[in-house]
XYZ file of C-alpha atoms in Angstrom:
609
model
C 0.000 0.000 0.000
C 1.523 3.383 -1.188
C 2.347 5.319 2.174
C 0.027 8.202 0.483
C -3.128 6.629 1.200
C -2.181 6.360 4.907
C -3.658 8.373 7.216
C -2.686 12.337 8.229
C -0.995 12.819 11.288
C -2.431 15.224 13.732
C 0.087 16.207 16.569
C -0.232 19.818 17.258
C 3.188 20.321 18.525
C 4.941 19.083 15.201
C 3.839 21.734 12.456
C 2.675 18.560 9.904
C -0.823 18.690 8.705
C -2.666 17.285 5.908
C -2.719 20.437 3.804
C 1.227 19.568 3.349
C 0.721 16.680 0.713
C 0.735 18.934 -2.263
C -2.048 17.248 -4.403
C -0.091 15.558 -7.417
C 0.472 17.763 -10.814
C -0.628 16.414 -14.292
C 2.842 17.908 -15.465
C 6.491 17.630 -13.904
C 8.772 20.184 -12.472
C 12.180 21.025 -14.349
C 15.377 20.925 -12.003
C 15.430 24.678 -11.922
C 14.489 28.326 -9.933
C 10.946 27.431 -10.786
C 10.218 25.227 -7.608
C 11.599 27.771 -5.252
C 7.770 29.335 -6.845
C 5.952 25.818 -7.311
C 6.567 24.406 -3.921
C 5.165 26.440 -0.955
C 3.814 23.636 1.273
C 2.908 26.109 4.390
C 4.382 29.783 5.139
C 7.265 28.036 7.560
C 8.840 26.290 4.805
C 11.236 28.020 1.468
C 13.731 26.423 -0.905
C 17.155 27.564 -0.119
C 18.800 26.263 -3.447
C 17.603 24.243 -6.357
C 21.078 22.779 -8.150
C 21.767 20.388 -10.900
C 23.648 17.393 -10.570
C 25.166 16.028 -13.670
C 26.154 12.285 -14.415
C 29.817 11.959 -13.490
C 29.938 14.794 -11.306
C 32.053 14.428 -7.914
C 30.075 14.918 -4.588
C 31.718 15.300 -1.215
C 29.786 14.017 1.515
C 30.516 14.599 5.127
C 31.243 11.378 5.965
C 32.808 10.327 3.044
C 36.070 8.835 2.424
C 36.147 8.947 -1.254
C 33.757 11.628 -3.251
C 30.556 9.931 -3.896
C 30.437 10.460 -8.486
C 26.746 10.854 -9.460
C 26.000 7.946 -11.809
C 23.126 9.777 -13.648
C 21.878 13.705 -13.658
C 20.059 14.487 -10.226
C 18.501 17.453 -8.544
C 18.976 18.861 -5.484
C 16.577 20.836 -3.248
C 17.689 22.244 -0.445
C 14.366 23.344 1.769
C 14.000 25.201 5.510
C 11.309 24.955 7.371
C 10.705 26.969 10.473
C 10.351 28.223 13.010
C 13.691 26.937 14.892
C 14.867 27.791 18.297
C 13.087 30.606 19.527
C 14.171 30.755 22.900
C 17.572 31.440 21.730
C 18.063 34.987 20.877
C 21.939 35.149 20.593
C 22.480 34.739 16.761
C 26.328 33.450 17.448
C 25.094 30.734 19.682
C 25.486 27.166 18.440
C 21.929 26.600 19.882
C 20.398 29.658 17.148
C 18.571 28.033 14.690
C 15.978 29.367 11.645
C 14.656 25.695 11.636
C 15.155 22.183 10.122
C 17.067 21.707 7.296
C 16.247 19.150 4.796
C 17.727 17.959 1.033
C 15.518 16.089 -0.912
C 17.506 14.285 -3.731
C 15.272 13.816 -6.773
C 16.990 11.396 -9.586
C 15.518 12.303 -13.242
C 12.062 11.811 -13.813
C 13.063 8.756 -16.438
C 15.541 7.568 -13.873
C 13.008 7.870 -10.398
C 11.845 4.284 -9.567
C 9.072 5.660 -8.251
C 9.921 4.968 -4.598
C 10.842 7.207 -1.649
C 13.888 6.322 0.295
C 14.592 8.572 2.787
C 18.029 8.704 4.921
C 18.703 9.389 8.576
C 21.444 11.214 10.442
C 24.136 9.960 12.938
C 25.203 11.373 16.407
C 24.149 14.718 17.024
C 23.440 15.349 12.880
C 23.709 18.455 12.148
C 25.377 19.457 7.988
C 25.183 21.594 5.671
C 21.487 20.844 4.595
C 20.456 24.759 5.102
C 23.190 26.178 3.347
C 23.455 26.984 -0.517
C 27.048 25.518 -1.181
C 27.026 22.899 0.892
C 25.938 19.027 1.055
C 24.609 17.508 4.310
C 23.287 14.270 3.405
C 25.368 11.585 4.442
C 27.122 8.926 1.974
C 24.316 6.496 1.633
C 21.491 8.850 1.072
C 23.383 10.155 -2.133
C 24.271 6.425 -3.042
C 20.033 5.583 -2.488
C 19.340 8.578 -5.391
C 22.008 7.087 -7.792
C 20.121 4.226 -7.990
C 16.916 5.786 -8.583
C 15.652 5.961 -4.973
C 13.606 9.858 -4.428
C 16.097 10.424 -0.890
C 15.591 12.978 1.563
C 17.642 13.962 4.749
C 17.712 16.269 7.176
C 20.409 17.870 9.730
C 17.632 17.434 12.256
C 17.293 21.368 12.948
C 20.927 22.358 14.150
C 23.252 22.711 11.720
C 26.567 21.941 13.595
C 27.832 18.944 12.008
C 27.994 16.166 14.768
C 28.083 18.977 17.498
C 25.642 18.670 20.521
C 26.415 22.105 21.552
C 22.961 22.852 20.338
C 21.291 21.023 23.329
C 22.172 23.837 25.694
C 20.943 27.444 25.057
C 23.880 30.380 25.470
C 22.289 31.189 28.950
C 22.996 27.416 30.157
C 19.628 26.149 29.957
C 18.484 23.223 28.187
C 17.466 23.585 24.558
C 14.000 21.862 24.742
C 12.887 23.671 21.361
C 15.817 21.926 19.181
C 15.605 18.857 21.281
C 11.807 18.600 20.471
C 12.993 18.998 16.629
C 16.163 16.686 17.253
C 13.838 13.539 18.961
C 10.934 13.817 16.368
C 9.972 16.634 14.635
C 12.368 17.195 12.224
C 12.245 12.981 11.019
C 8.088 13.966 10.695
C 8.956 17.046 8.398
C 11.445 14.842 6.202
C 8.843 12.386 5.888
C 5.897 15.004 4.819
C 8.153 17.156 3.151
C 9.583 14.834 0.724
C 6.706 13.181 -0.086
C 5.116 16.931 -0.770
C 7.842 17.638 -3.043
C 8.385 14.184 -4.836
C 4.574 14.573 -5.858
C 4.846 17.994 -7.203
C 8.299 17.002 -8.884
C 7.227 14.018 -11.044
C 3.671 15.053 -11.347
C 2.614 11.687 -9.578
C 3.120 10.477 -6.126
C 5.331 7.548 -5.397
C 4.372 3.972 -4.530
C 6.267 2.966 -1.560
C 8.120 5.021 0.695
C 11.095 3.745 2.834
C 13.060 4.836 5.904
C 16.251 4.107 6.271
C 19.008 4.755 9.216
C 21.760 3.603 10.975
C 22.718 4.499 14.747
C 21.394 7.755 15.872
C 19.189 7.752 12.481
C 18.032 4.234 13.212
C 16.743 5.948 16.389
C 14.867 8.473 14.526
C 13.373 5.335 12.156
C 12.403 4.056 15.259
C 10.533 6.963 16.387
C 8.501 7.166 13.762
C 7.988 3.819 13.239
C 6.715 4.092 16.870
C 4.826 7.471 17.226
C 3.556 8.235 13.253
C 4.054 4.912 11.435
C 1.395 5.872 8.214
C 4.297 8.108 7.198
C 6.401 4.954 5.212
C 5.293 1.723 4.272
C 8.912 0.222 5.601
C 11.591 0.959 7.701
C 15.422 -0.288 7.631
C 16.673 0.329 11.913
C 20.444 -0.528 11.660
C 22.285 -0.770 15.181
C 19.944 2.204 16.480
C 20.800 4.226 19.554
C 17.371 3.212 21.660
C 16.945 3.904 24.595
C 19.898 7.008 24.807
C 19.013 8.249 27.927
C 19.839 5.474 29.430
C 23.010 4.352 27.942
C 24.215 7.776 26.509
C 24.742 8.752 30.366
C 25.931 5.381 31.758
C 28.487 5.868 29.139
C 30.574 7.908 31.611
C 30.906 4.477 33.429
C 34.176 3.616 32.544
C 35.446 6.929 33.700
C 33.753 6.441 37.429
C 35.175 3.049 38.040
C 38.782 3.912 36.521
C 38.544 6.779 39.049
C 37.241 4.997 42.238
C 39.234 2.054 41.476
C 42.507 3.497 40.029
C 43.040 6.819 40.953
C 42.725 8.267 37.111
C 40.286 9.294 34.914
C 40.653 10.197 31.010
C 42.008 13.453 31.928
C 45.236 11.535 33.217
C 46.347 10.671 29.603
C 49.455 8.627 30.380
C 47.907 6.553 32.255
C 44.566 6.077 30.603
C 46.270 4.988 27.737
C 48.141 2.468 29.561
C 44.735 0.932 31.148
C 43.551 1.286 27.701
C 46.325 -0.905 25.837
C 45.577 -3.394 29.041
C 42.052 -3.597 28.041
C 42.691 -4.723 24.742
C 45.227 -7.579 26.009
C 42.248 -8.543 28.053
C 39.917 -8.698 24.952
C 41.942 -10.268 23.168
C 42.190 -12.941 26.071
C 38.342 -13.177 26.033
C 38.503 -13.864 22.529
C 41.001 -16.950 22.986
C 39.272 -18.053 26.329
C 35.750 -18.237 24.313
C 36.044 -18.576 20.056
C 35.621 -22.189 19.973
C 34.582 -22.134 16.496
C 38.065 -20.616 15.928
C 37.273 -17.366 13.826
C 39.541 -15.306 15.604
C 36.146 -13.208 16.844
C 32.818 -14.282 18.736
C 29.645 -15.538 17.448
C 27.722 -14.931 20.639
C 29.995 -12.535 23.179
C 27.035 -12.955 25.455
C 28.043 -16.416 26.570
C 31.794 -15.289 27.446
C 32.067 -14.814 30.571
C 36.027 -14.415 30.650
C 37.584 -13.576 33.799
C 40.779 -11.363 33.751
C 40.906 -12.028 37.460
C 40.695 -15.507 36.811
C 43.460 -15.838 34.150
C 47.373 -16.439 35.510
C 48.139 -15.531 31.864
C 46.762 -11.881 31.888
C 48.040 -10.753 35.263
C 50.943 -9.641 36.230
C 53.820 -12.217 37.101
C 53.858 -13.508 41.099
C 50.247 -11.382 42.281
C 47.320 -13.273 43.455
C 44.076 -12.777 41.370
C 40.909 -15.296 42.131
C 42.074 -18.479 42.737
C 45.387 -17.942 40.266
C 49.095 -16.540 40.238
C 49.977 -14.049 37.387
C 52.782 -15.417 35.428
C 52.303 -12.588 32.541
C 56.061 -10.580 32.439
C 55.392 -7.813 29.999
C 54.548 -4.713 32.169
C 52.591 -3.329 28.582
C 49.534 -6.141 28.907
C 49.433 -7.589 32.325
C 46.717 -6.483 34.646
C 47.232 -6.203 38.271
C 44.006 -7.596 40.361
C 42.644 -4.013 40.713
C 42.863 -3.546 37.185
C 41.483 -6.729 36.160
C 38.268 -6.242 38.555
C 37.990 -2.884 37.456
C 37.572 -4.114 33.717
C 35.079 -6.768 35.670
C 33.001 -3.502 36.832
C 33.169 -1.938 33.395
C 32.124 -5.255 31.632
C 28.874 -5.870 33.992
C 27.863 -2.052 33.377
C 27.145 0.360 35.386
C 25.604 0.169 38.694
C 24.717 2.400 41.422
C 27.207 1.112 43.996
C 30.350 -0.125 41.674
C 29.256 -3.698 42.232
C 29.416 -6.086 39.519
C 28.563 -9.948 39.446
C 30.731 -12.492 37.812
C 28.287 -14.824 37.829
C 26.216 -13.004 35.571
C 24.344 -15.495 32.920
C 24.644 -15.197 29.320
C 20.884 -14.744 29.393
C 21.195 -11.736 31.545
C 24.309 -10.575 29.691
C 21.683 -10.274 26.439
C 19.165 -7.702 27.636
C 16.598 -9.973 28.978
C 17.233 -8.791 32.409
C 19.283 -6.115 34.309
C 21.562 -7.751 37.452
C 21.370 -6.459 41.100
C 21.925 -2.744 40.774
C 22.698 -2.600 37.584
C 21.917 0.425 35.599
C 21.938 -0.698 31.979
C 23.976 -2.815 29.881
C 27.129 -2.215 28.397
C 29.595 -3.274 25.783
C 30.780 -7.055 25.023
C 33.613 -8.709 25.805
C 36.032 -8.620 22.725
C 34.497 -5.091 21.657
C 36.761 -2.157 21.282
C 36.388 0.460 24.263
C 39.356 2.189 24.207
C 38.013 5.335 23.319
C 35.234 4.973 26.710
C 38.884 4.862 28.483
C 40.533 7.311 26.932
C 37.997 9.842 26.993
C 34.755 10.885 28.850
C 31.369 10.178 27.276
C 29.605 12.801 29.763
C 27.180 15.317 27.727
C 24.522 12.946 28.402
C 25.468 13.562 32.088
C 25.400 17.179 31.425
C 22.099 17.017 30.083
C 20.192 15.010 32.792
C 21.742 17.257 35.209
C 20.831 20.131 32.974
C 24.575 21.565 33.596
C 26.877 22.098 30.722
C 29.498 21.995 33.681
C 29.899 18.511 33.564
C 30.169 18.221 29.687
C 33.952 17.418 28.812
C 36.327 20.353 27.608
C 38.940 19.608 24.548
C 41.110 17.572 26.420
C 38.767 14.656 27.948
C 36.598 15.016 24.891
C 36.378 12.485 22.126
C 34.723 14.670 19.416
C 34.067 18.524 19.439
C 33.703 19.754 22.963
C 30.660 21.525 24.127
C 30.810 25.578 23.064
C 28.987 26.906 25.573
C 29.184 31.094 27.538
C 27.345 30.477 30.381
C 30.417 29.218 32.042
C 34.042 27.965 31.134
C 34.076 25.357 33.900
C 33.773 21.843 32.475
C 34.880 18.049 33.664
C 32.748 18.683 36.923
C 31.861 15.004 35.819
C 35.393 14.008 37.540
C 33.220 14.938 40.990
C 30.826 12.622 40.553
C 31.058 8.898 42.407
C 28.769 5.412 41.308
C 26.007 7.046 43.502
C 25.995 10.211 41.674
C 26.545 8.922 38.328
C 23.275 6.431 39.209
C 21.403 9.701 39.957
C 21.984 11.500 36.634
C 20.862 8.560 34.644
C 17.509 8.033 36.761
C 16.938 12.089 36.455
C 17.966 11.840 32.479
C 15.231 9.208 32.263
C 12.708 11.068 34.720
C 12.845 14.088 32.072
C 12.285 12.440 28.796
C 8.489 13.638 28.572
C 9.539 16.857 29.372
C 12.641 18.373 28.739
C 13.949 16.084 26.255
C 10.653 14.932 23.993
C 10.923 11.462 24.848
C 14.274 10.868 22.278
C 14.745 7.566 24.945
C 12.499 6.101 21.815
C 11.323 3.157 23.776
C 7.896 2.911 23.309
C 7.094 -1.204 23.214
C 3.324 -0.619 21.645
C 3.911 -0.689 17.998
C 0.216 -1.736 17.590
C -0.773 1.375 15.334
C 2.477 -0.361 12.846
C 1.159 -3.553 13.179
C -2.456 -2.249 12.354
C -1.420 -0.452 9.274
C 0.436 -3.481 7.589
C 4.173 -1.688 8.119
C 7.038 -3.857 7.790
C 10.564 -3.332 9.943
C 13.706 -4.859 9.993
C 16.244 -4.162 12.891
C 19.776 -5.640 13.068
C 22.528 -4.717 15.700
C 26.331 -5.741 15.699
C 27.425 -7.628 18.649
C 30.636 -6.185 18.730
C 29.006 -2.328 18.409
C 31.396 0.202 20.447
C 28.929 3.199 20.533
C 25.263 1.233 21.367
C 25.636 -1.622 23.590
C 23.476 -4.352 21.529
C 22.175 -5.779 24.394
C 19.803 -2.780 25.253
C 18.545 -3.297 21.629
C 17.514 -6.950 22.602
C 15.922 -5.912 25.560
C 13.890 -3.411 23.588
C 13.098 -6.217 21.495
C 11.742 -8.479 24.498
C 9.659 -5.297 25.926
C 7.970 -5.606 22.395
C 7.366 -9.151 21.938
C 6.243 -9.281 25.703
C 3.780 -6.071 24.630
C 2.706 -7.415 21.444
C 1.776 -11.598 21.899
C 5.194 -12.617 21.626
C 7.721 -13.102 19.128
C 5.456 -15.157 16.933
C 3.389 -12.473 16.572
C 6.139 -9.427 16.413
C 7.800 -11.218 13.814
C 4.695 -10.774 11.389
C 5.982 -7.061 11.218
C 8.969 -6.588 12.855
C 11.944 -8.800 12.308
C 15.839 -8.440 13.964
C 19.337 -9.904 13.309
C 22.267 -9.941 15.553
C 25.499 -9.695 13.137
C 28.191 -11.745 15.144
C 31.664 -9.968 14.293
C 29.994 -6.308 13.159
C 31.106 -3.002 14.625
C 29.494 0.578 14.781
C 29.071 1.539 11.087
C 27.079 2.507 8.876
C 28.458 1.346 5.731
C 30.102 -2.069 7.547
C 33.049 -2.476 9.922
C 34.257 -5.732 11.483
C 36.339 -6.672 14.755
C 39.462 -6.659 13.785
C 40.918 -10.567 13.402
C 45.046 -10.564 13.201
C 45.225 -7.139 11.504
C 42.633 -7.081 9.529
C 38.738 -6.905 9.173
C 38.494 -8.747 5.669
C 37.258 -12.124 7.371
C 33.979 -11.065 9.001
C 31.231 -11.631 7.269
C 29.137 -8.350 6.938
C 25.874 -7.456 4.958
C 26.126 -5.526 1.301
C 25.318 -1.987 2.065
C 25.426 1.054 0.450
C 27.990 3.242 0.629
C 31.889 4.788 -0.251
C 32.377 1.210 -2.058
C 29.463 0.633 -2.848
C 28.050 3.637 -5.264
C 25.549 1.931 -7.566
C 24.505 -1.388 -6.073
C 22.413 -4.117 -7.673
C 19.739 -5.723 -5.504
C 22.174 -8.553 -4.068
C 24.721 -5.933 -3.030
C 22.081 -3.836 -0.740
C 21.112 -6.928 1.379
C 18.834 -6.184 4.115
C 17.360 -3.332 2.316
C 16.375 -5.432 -0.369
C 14.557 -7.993 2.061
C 12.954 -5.207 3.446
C 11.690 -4.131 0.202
C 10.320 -7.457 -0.792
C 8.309 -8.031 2.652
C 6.850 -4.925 1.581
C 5.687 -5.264 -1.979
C 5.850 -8.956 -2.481
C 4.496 -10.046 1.230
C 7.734 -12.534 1.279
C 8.734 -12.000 5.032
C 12.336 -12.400 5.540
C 14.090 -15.712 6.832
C 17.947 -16.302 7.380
C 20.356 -14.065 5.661
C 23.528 -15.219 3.883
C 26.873 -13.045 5.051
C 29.863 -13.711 3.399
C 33.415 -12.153 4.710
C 34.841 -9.583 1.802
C 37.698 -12.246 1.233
C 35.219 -14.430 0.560
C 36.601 -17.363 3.399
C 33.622 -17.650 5.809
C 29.695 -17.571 5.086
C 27.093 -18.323 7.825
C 23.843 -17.715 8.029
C 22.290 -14.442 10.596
C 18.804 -15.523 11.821
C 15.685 -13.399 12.690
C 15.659 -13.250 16.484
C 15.427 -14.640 18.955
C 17.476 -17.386 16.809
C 21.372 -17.134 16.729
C 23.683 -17.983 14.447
C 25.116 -21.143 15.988
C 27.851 -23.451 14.744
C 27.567 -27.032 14.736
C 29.964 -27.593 17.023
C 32.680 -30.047 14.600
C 32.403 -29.110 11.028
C 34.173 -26.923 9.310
C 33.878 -22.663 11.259
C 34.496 -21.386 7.020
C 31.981 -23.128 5.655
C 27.825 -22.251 5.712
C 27.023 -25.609 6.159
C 28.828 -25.863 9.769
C 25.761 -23.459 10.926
C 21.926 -23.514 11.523
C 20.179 -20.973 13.108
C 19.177 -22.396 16.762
């Protein structure tokens, strides 16, 4: 069912109204000046540029490692749509905004398969969507239109590339009006807006229309997949960042232990690094202790429950850990017992005391349930968390607290640092103990509603989706360093145990688990003896991947056949890009699962179990 016979939606806070779908035109735009005239949807929103793309022209995205060439003549609105940050009256501020700016890429009108495919954001968004002589749109929303996909973006109404320094207003306060825009209103003008323009373009509306985002853009999927589902007949949630009040301040975890239990914190570089290059010794350990298929990574990191403490060959030569002696010499790698029980604490995940339990099942480990005191769940064993040790993940502390004090400056910082004149003092996170960090995440979650529009994106009623015959598929990596996979699962498990059960969610919402797959949107895999070549990954679009065919754009594809040709998606093939191990992933709560003797290289070694 085309997405434009779905119903309006009808939220007075998000300006998106019926009167928006511009009825469709017996005749087609041109890909010039003229639609600045022919689109005026309502008086918030204008056309900031209208350019032509021609075939073999070089595009630099902002994430893009290689220019992204145009493989046939595309055009390029650039829209605006008000009425931005109000509060804000300092024009300078990072938190000043007209609005939410969107591109809409629209492929020829003999190219256009007549199918929306619009593209989310990542971390705190932000681009160059507003402006003239910029792009914003990301690497894969350009790579959608190249293959004949209408694709639309948005910076999600700040235009600071990948800087939160929007959230706070220049007088310190939080920045509810962006925030609002940020959780959900800017994804709700994307959606309405393209649509609006795609049927004015081609004369004709389109007859599907698909969402589709990766991390903090999965998130945004999500929340519209949640809150206004009508507005795309499929959605494509890659490792989203779900619940991100939760784990977006727990983050700062690693930083409270190393402090409590150490005596540093990221701001003590030497020695952070030191713990850091320690950590990965110990992963590296977990990956030995548990990779009995012998991949050189983990198929299920849940069920390792490696114990630096435990292991003579991991700490340090002659001290006592539990049960063992150290006999590890090099002074680079070896853990004391503090060290190793601290990486114990950071493993479990943060609690409100610094406890953690060894014991822990694999079950547990998962998402299906949080441990005594435990806060939320963290990363894997084997996944790469240097940078959590290196530097502090605290603007989600800064925001429950609704202080930019505690947001990291330059030097603690692992992106852009908060730019803020209410007050130069920042790391006040370094005062904070388990008990105070525990507060900040229960007052982050006690002020979704309010101050922060609900961008937690939790909701477990997806009844109105199910209703309307919408289709999702979600997959997560298992070895993700920026969204802990296992709060993913547990979002999962709030919606089967919401919805009838997994039986039932799976008639319109399917997940995978990708054993092996990083934080990326465009594929990244654990590293295995210097290189990521032998992990098998999905086909996705992307830098490599400009003009793929239908087998090279794997889960999308399966996505688009549940919707138009009702064929609801079973196992997935992955192969590694060297092309030396294939296994099937499985729709949840199945996991890929090796047979145990055959074989770890070959597919038929695994089932789905």
């Amino acid at each position: 069912m085309s997405i434009m016979k779905g119903n309006c939606i009808g939220a007075a806070l998000l300006l998106a109204a019926c009167g928006y779908l511009t009825p469709a035109l017996a005749d087609p735009l041109s890909c010039d000046d003229g639609i600045k005239t022919a689109f005026r949807p309502d008086a918030d929103t204008s056309v900031v540029a209208v350019r032509l793309v021609k075939k073999g022209e070089e595009l630099k995205a902002p994430d893009a490692s290689q220019p992204v060439t145009a493989a046939a003549d595309l055009c390029l609105v650039k829209l605006l749509v008000g009425p931005g940050a109000t509060a804000e009256k300092d024009k300078t501020a990072r938190s000043w905004s007209e609005g939410i700016g969107i591109e809409v890429w629209l492929p020829t009108h003999a190219n256009w398969n007549e199918r929306i495919r619009n593209y989310g954001g990542g971390g705190w968004v932000g681009g160059g969507h507003r402006y003239a002589d910029k792009i914003g749109s990301k690497v894969p929303a350009i790579v959608n239109a190249n293959i004949g996909y209408a694709s639309g973006t948005t910076d999600a109404g700040q235009p600071w590339y990948q800087d939160g320094s929007f959230a706070f207003l220049s007088d310190g306060k939080v920045n509810v009006e962006s925030l609002r825009d940020f959780s959900v209103r800017a994804m709700v003008e994307q959606a309405v807006k393209t649509k609006a323009l795609v049927n004015l373009y081609y004369g004709k509306a389109p007859k599907y229309a698909y969402y589709d985002g990766h991390s903090q853009g999965g998130r945004q999927g999500m929340k519209i997949a949640q809150e206004y589902p009508e507005l795309y007949d499929g959605y494509m949630i890659a490792q989203p960042a779900l619940s991100i009040a939760k784990f977006g301040t727990a983050g700062l975890y690693p930083q409270i232990v190393m402090k409590t239990e150490l005596g540093f914190t990221a701001a003590n570089k030497p020695e952070a690094a030191v713990f850091a290059a320690k950590v990965a010794a110990a992963n590296k350990r977990a990956v030995a202790a548990c990779d009995k298929a012998g991949l050189g990574f983990l198929l299920d990191p849940f069920t390792c429950d490696y114990d630096p403490a435990r292991d003579a060959d991991m700490l340090c030569a002659g001290v006592g850990g539990e049960g063992v002696t150290g006999n590890n010499a090099d002074a680079a790698t070896c853990m004391s017992p503090k060290e190793a029980n601290a990486l114990n604490r950071i493993w479990y995940g943060a609690t409100s005391d610094g406890s953690f339990d060894a014991a822990q099942s694999a079950e547990a480990r998962s998402g299906k349930s949080l441990g005594k005191n435990q806060l939320w769940w963290t990363f894997t064993r084997s996944t790469a968390i240097g940078g959590q040790i290196t530097n502090a993940s605290s603007l989600g502390v800064a925001l429950a607290l609704h202080d930019v004090s505690y947001a990291p400056d330059a030097s603690t910082a692992s992106g852009d640092p908060i730019t803020n004149v209410s007050t130069d003092v920042r790391n006040k996170w370094r005062e904070l103990d388990y008990a105070g960090l525990a507060d900040a995440v229960n007052k982050g979650v006690a002020l979704q509603p309010t101050l922060f529009s609900d961008l937690i994106t939790d909701k477990a009623d997806l009844g109105k989706l199910r209703d309307l015959g919408r289709k999702v598929i979600v997959y997560s990596g298992l070895v993700d360093d920026a969204i802990p996979p296992a709060g993913n699962i547990n979002y999962h498990e709030r919606v089967a145990a919401a919805m009838g059960g997994h039986a039932e969610v799976q008639k319109f919402m399917r997940m995978y688990l990708l054993p092996g797959s990083a934080h990326s949107s465009q594929g990244r895999a654990y590293t295995v003896g210097g290189n990521n070549d032998t992990v098998p990954l999905p086909k996705l679009p992307g830098n490599a991947n400009q003009t793929p065919t239908r087998e090279q754009d794997q889960f999308f594809t399966t996505l688009v056949d549940w919707v138009e040709k009702g064929t609801a998606p079973g196992e997935i093939m992955l192969t590694s890009r060297d092309n030396s191990v294939s296994y099937p992933v499985c729709v949840y709560p199945l996991r890929t699962t090796w047979n145990g003797n055959g074989d770890a290289k070959q597919t038929s070694s695994y089932s789905c179990r």
